[in-house]
């Protein structure tokens, strides 16, 4: 089983609909992130959370919101989806306090298409 | 903020060596990472540099010069399975990771 699990893996929706992407992890990491990936633009940070009570905006947070329900769960919401939010979304975790490099561990991605 | 540049595409022959360069400008530096990403899959961690110099890990090596804002990833003895996108990423003083757009490497037989 994957350590970082995203649901749904694929979703097609219509403009104006509310969408939630969920992420759960079994790695015990405090830090969680949401990125989106678009061709030619790489991964861009949407929101991040360093613990349950901490939420921070990334470089492209407009049109998105997040909820950190527990250490293991971090959800991304699109309140009113629009076509330019069509992208591949990745959740990631890290924990630099364990003496390792603090690299990100990614979920398998959620492909969202907004018509 | 971060400004991270890497070439868009590179092509090389099986068994050869390829070097992927990455330049960055950052407001605070706390490490440089290289990730590999196969099409449609999640990125996977390859290497990490926080001090100047070369880090070697099997067929892959990564180099960092902090004063020049420069890194490279060296892939030796290329195999077909190395065809992928390679992402350069810089971690800032707030522990956020910013990514370059990625370099797509195509390995030809």
Coordinates of C-alpha atoms in Angstrom, one line a residue, chain B residues 52-91:
Chain B
X52 CA 29.2 22.5 -2.2
X53 CA 30.6 19.5 -4.0
X54 CA 29.7 16.3 -5.6
X55 CA 27.4 13.6 -4.2
X56 CA 27.6 10.2 -5.9
X57 CA 24.9 7.6 -5.8
X58 CA 25.5 4.7 -8.2
X59 CA 25.0 5.8 -11.8
X60 CA 23.7 9.2 -10.7
X61 CA 25.8 12.1 -9.3
X62 CA 24.8 15.6 -8.3
X63 CA 26.9 18.7 -7.9
X64 CA 26.3 22.0 -6.2
X65 CA 28.0 25.4 -6.2
X66 CA 26.1 27.7 -3.8
X67 CA 28.1 30.8 -4.7
X68 CA 27.2 30.3 -8.4
X69 CA 23.6 29.2 -7.8
X70 CA 24.3 26.1 -9.9
X71 CA 23.8 22.4 -9.8
X72 CA 24.0 19.6 -12.2
X73 CA 22.8 16.0 -12.3
X74 CA 25.0 13.5 -14.1
X75 CA 23.5 10.3 -15.4
X76 CA 26.1 7.7 -16.4
X77 CA 25.7 4.4 -18.4
X78 CA 22.3 5.5 -19.6
X79 CA 19.6 2.9 -19.8
X80 CA 16.3 3.0 -21.6
X81 CA 14.5 3.1 -18.3
X82 CA 16.2 6.5 -17.6
X83 CA 14.0 8.1 -20.1
X84 CA 12.0 10.5 -17.8
X85 CA 11.7 14.0 -16.7
X86 CA 14.3 15.3 -14.2
X87 CA 13.2 18.0 -11.8
X88 CA 15.5 20.4 -10.0
X89 CA 14.1 21.8 -6.8
X90 CA 15.4 24.3 -4.3
X91 CA 14.3 24.4 -0.6

